[in-house]
Short mmCIF file of C-alpha atoms and ligand atoms in Angstrom, two decimals:
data_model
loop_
_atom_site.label_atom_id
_atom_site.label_comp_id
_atom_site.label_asym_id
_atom_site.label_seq_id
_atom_site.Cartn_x
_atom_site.Cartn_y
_atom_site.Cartn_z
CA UNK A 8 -59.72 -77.31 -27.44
CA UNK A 9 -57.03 -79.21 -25.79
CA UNK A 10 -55.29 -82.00 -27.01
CA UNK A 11 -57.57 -84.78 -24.85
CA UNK A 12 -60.40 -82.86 -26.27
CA UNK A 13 -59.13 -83.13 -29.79
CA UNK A 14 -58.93 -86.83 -29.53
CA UNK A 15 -62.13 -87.72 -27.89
CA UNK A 16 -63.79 -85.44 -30.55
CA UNK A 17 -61.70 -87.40 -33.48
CA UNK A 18 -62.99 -90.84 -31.59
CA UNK A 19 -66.62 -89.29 -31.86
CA UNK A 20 -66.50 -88.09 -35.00
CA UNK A 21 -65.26 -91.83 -36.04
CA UNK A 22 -67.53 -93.81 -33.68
CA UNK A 23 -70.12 -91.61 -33.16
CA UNK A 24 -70.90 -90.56 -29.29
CA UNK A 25 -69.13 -92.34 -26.76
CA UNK A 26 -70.66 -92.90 -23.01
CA UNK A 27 -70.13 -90.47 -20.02
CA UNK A 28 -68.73 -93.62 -18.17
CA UNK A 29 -65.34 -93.32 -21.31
CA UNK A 30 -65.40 -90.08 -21.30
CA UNK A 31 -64.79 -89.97 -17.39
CA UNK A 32 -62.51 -92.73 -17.67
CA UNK A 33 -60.48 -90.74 -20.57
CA UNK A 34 -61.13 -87.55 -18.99
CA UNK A 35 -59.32 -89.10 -15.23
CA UNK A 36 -56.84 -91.96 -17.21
CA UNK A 37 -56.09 -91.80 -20.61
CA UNK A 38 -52.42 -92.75 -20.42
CA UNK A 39 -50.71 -88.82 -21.82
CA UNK A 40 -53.44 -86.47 -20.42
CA UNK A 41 -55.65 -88.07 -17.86
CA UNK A 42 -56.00 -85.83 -14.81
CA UNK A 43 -54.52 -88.99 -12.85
CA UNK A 44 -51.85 -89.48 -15.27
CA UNK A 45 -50.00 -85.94 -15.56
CA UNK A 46 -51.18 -84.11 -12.50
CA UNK A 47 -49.99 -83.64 -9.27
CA UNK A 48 -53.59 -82.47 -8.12
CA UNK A 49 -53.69 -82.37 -4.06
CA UNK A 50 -52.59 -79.37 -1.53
CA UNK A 51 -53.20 -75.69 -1.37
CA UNK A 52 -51.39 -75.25 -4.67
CA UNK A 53 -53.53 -78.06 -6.36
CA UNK A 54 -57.26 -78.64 -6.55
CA UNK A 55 -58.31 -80.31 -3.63
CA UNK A 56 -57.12 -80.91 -0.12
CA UNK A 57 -58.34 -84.42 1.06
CA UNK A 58 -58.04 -85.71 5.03
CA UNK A 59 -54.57 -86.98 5.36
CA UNK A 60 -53.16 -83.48 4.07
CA UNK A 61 -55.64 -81.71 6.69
CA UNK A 62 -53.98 -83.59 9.67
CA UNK A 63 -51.16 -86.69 10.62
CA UNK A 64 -54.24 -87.43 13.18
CA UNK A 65 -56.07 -88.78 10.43
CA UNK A 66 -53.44 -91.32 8.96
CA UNK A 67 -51.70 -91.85 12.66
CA UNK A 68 -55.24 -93.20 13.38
CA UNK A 69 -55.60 -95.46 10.39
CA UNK A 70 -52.20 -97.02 11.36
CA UNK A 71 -53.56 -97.90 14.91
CA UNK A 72 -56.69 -99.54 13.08
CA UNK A 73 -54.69 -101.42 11.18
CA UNK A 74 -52.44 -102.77 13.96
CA UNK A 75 -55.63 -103.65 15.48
CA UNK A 76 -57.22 -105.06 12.88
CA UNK A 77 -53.68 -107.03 12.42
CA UNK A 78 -54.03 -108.50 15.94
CA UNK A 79 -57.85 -109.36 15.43
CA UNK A 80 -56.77 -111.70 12.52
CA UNK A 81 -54.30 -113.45 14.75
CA UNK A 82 -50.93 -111.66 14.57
CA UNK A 83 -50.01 -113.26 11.00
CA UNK A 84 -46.51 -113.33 10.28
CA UNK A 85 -46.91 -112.51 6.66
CA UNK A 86 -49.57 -109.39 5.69
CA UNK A 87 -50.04 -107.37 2.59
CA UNK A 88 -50.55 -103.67 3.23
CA UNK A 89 -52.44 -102.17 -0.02
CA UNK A 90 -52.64 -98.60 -0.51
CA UNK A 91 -55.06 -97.93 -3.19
CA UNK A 92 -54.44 -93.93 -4.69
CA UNK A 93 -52.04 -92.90 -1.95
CA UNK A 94 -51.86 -89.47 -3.79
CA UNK A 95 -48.95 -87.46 -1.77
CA UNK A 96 -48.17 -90.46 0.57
CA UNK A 97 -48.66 -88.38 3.68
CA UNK A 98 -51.61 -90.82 4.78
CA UNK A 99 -48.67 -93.95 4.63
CA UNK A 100 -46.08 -92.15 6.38
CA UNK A 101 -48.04 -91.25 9.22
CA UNK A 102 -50.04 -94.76 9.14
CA UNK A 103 -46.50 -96.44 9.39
CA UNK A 104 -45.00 -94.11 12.07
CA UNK A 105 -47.67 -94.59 13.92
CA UNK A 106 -47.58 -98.60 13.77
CA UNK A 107 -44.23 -98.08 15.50
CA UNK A 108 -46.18 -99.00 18.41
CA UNK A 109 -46.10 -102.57 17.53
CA UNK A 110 -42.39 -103.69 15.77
CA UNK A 111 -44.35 -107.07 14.80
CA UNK A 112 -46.85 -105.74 12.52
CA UNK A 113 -44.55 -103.47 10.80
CA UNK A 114 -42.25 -106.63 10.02
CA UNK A 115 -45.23 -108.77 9.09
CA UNK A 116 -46.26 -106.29 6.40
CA UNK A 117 -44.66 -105.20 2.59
CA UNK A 118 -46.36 -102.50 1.08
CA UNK A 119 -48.62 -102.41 -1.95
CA UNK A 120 -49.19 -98.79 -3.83
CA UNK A 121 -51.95 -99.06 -6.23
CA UNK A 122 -51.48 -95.51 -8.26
CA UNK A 123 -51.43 -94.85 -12.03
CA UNK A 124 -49.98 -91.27 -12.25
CA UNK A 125 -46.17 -90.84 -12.68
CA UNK A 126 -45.69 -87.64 -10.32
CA UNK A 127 -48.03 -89.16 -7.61
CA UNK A 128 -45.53 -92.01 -7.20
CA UNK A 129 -42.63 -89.87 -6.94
CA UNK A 130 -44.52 -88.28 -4.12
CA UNK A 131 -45.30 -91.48 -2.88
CA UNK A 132 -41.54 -93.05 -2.85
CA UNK A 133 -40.04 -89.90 -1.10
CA UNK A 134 -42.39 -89.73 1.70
CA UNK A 135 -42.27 -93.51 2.88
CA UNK A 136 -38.24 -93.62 2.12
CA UNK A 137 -36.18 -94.94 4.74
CA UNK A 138 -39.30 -96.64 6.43
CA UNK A 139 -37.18 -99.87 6.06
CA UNK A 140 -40.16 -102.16 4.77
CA UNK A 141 -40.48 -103.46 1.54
CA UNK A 142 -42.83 -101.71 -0.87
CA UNK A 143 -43.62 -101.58 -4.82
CA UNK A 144 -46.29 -99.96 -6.86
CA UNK A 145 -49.24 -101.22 -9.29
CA UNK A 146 -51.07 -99.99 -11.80
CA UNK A 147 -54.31 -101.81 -10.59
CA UNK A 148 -54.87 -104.28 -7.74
CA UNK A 149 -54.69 -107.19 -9.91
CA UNK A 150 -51.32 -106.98 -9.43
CA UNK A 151 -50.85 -107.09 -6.17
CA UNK A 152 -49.87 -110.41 -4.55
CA UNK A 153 -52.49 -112.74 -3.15
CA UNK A 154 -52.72 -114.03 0.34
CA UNK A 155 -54.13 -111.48 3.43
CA UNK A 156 -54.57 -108.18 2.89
CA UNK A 157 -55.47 -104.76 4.83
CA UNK A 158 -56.34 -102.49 1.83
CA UNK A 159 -56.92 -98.86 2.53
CA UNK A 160 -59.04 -96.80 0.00
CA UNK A 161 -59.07 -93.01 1.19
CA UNK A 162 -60.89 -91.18 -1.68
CA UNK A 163 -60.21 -93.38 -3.89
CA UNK A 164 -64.05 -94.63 -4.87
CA UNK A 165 -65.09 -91.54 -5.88
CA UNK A 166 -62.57 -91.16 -8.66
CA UNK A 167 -64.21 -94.40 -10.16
CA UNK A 168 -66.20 -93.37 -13.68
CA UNK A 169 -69.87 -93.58 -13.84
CA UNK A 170 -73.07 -94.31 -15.77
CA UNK A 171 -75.97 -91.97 -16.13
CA UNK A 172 -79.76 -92.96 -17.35
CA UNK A 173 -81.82 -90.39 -18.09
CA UNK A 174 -85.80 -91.29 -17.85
CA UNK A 175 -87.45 -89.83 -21.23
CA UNK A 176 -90.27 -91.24 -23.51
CA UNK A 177 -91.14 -93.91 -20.63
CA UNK A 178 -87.35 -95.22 -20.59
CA UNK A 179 -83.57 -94.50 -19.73
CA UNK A 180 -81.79 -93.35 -21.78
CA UNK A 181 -77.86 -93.81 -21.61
CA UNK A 182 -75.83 -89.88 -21.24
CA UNK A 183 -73.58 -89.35 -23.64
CA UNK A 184 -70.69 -87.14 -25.10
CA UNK A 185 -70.90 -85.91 -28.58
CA UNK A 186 -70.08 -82.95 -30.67
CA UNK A 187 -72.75 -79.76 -30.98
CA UNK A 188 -72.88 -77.70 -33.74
CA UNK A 189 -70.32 -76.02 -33.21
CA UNK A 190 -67.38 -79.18 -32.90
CA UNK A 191 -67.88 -78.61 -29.41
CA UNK A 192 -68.18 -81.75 -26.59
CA UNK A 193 -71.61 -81.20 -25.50
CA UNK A 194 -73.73 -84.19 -23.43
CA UNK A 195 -76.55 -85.80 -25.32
CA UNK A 196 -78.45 -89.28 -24.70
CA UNK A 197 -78.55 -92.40 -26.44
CA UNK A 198 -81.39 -92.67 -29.40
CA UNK A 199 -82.82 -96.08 -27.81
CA UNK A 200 -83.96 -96.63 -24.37
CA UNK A 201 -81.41 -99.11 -22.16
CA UNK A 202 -82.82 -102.56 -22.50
CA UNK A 203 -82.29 -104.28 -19.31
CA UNK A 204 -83.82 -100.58 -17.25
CA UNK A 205 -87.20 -101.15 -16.21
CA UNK A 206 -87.29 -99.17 -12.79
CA UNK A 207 -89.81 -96.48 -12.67
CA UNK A 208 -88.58 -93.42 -13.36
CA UNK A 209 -89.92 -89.49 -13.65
CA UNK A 210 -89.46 -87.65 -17.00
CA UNK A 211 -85.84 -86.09 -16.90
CA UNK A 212 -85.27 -87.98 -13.61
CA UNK A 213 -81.30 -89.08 -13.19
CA UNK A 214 -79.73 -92.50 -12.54
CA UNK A 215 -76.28 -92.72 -11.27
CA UNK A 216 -74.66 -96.04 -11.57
CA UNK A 217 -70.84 -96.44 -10.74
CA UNK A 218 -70.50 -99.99 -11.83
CA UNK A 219 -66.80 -99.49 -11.91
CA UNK A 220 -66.74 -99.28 -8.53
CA UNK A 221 -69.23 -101.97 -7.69
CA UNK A 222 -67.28 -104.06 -10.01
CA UNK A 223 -63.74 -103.01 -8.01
CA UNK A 224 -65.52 -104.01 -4.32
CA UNK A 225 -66.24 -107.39 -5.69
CA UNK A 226 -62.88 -108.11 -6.35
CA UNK A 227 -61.46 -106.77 -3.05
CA UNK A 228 -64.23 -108.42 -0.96
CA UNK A 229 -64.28 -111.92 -2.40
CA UNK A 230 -60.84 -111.62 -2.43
CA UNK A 231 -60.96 -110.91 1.35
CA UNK A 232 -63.62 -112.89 2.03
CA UNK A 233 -61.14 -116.04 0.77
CA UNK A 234 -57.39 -114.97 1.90
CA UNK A 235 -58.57 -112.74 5.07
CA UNK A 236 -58.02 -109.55 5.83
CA UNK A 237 -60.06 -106.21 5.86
CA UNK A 238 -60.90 -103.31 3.69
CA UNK A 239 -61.30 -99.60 5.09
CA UNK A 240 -63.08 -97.60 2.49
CA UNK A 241 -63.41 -93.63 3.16
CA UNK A 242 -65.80 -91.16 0.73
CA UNK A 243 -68.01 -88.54 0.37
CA UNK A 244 -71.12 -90.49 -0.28
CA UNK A 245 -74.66 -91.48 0.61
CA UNK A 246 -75.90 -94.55 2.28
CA UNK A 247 -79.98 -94.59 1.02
CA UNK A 248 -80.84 -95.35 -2.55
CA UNK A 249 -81.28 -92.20 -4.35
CA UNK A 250 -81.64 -90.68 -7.95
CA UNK A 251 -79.93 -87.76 -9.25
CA UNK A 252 -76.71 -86.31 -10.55
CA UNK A 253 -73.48 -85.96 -8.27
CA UNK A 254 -71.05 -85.57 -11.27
CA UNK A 255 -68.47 -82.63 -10.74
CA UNK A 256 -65.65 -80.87 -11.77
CA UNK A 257 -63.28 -79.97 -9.32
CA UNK A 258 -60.25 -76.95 -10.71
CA UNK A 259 -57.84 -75.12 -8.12
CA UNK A 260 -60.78 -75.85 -5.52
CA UNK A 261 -63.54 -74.73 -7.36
CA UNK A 262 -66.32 -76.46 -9.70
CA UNK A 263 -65.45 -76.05 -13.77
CA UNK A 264 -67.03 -77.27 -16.74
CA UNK A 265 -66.65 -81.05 -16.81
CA UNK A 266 -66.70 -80.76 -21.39
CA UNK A 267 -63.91 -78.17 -20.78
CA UNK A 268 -60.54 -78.79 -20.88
CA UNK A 269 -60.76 -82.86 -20.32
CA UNK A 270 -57.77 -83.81 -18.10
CA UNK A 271 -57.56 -80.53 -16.52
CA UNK A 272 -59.66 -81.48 -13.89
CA UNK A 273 -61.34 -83.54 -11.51
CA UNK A 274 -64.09 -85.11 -12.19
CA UNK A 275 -65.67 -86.97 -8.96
CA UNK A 276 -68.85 -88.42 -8.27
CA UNK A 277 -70.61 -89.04 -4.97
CA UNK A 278 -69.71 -92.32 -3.79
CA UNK A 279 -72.83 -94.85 -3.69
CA UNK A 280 -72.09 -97.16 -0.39
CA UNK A 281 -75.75 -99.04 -1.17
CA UNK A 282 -74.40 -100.28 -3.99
CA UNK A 283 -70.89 -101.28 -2.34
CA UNK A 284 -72.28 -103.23 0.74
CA UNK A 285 -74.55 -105.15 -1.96
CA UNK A 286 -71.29 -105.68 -4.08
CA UNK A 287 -69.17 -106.56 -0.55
CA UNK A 288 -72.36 -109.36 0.35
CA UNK A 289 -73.07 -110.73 -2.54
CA UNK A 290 -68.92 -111.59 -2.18
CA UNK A 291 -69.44 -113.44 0.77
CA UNK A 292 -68.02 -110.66 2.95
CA UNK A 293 -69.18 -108.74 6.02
CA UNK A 294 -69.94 -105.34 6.15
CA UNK A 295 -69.39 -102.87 8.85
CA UNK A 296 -70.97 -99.20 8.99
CA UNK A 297 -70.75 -96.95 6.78
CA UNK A 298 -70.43 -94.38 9.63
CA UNK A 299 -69.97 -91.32 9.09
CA UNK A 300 -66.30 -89.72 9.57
CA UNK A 301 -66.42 -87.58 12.48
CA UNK A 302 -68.12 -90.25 14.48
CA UNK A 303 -65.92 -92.98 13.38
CA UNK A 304 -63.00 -90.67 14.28
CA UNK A 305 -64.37 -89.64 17.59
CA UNK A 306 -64.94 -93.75 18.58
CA UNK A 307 -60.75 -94.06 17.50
CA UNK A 308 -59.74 -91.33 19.66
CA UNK A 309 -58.91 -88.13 17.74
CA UNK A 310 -60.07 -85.53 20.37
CA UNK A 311 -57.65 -87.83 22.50
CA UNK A 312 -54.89 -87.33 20.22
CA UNK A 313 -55.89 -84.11 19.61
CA UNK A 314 -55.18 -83.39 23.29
CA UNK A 315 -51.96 -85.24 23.74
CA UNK A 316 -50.48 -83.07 20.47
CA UNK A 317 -51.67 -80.19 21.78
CA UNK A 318 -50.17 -80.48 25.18
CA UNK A 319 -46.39 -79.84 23.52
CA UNK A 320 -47.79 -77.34 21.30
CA UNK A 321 -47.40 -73.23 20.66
CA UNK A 322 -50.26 -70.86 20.58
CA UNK A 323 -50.40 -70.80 17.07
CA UNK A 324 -49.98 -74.31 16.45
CA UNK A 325 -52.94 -75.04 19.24
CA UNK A 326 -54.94 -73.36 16.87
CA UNK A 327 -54.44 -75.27 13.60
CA UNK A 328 -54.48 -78.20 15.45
CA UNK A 329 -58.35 -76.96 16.77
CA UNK A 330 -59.12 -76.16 13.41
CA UNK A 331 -58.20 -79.56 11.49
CA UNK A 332 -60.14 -81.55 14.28
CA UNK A 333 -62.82 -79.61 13.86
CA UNK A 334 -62.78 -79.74 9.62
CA UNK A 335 -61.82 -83.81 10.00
CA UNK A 336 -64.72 -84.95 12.85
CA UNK A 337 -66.80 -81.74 13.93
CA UNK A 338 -67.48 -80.93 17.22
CA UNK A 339 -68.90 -83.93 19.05
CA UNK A 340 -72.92 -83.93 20.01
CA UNK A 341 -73.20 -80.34 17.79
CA UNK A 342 -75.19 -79.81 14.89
CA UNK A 343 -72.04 -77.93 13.44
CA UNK A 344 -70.27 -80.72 12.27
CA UNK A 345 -68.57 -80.42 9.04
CA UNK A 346 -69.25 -81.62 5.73
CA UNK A 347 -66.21 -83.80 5.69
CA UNK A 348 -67.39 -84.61 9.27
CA UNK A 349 -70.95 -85.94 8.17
CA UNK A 350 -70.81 -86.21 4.89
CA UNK A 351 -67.42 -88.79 4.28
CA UNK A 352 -68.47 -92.23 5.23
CA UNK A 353 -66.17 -94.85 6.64
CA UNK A 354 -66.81 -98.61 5.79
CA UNK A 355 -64.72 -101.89 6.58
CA UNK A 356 -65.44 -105.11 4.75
CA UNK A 357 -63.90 -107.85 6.27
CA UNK A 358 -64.45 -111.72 6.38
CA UNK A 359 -67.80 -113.02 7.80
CA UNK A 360 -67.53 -113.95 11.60
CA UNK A 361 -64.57 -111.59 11.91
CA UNK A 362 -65.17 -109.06 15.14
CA UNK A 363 -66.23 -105.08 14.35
CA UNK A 364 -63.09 -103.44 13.92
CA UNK A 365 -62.16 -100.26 16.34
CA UNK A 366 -64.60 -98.09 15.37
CA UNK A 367 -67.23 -99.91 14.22
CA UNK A 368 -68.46 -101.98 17.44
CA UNK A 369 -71.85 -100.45 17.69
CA UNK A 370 -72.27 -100.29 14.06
CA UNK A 371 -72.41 -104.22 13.53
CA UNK A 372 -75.73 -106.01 13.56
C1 SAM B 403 -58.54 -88.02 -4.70
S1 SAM B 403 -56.94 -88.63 -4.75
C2 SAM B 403 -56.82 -89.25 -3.09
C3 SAM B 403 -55.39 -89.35 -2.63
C4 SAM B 403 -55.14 -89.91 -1.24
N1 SAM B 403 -55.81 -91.15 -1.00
C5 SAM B 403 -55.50 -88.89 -0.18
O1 SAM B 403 -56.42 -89.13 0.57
O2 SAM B 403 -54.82 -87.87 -0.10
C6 SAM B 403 -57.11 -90.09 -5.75
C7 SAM B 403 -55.86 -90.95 -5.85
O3 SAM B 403 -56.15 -92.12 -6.62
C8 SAM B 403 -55.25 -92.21 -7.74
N2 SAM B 403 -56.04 -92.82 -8.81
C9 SAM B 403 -57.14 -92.29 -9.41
N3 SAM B 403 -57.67 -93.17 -10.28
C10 SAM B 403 -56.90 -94.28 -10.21
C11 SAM B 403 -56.95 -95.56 -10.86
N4 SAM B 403 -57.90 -95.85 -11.73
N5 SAM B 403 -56.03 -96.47 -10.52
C12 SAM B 403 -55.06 -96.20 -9.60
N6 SAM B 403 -54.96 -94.99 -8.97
C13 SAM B 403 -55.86 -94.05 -9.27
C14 SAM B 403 -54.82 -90.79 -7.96
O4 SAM B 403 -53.66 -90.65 -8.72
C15 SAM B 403 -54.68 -90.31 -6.52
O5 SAM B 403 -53.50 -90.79 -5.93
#
């Protein structure tokens, strides 16, 4: 047992069971051994690879939607830029280098980094150094300033803690962590039925609720439904209502035990986007897509880009530029495209009556 797992099973032993929602929430944030806290978790060496370490296409686009976006809200002087989980701060760099394109958004904007782990932000500092604007870091975005905002979210949702209900004896029942026989964490449910539950529901059937993260795009979207400004949110997630479990444990790129070794690593969970468009309208905002990834790439121009990068490149780089387009977006009209290509949805949230941002125009009603 390590020493997260010591404490949670002191806390249980005190308390009695504690929800999978703190557990997750321990597991990814307790302040000395939360995953998010202590680990420097992304690139070959870590435990996942996300999009802006695949390809600079991916965050050299994103800086171009922001400019746009930028000149859509009519070319403020003054503009928050908010990062939430930069991890390495590749996705920033290349974002800002590619805004070079336009010298009066990159002086309208300071930077925001929303992050919570220690080595993350030492990541984050060295890669946007010298970038000559202004930038400082947050442990949540209550800190950041008010007034417009473009916040970017780039897996950041899915790292959000969740519920789970479990449908026994005609009710849900809340998952939970306790101790087996043995001292061991081990999941159990709660001895009463949730009161407020009353959806129908088949015997051992799952409910997934991340209310963290429902809770999160009601702050950012009436926030940007009052001050102006846009969100771009980008996860693996699902856009129909559906029941079941999509809680994982991600360890040097392969699924672990999420009881074992709390801390150690990952623990994700399918990002819901019903639930965030509901949270994003019932803010007063406007929602556009989700789309999925590849598509939402293709409409920005990355087999463009792709193109124009590979016209001053080698053989050898040729080919890992081929092969990052085709893990980022697929190949366009085939049935091949890649998980992170159909399965990672893009959504914007911006104010109501504001115009569908690039890559979005035939998404809007
Ligand atoms: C999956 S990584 C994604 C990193 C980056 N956006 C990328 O695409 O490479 C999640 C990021 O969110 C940060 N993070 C996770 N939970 C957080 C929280 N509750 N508050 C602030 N940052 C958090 C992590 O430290 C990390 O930087």
């Amino acid at each position: 047992m390590n020493a997260l797992a010591t404490i949670i099973r002191d806390m249980i032993v005190e308390d009695g069971p504690i929800s999978l929602e703190r557990y997750m929430a321990l597991a990814l944030g307790h302040p000395a051994h939360g995953y998010y806290r202590t680990k420097t978790p992304l690139g070959a060496s870590g435990d996942f690879i996300t999009a802006p370490e695949i390809s600079q296409m991916f965050g050299e686009l994103i800086g171009l939607w922001c400019v746009e976006v930028w000149r859509l809200m009519g070319e403020p002087k003054s503009l928050h830029l908010v990062e939430l989980g930069p991890g390495r701060g590749t996705l920033m760099a290349d974002l800002l280098r590619a805004a070079r394109v336009e010298p009066r958004f990159r002086s309208a904007i300071d930077l925001h980094l929303v992050e919570t782990s220690a080595p993350l932000r030492r990541s984050q500092r060295q890669a946007i150094e010298g970038c000559g604007i202004p930038a400082s870091w947050h442990e949540s975005i209550e800190e950041a300033p008010s007034g417009a905002v473009i916040v970017i979210a780039n897996e950041f949702f899915d790292a959000l803690p969740v519920r789970h209900y479990v449908h026994q004896d005609g009710g849900w029942r809340e998952r939970q962590v306790g101790l087996d026989a043995q001292g061991r964490l081990s999941f159990g449910l709660a001895p009463e039925p949730e009161p407020g539950l009353s959806a129908p529901g088949a015997h051992g059937e799952i409910l997934e609720v991340g209310l963290a993260a429902s809770h999160l795009m009601l702050t950012l979207a009436t926030r940007i439904a009052e001050q102006g400004g846009a969100l771009l949110a980008i996860d693996y997630g699902y856009c129909e209502p559906s029941r079941g479990e999509t809680l994982q444990a991600v360890r040097r790129h392969g699924f672990a035990d999420p009881l074992h070794d709390p801390g150690e690593a990952d623990l994700t969970a399918h990002v819901d986007f019903c639930s965030l468009e509901r949270a994003a309208r019932a803010a007063g905002a406007q929602v556009h897509g989700p789309a999925p990834q590849g598509q939402w790439l293709a409409r920005l121009g990355i087999f463009e880009r792709a193109a124009m990068l590979r016209s001053h490149a080698d053989q050898s780089q040729c080919a890992a530029i081929d092969a990052a387009l085709e893990r980022l977006a697929g190949t366009p009209g085939a049935d091949s495209a890649t998980d992170m290509a159909r399965l990672f949805k893009v959504l914007a949230v911006t104010p109501p009556d504001f115009p569908a941002p690039p890559g979005f125009e035939m998404e809007s009603p």
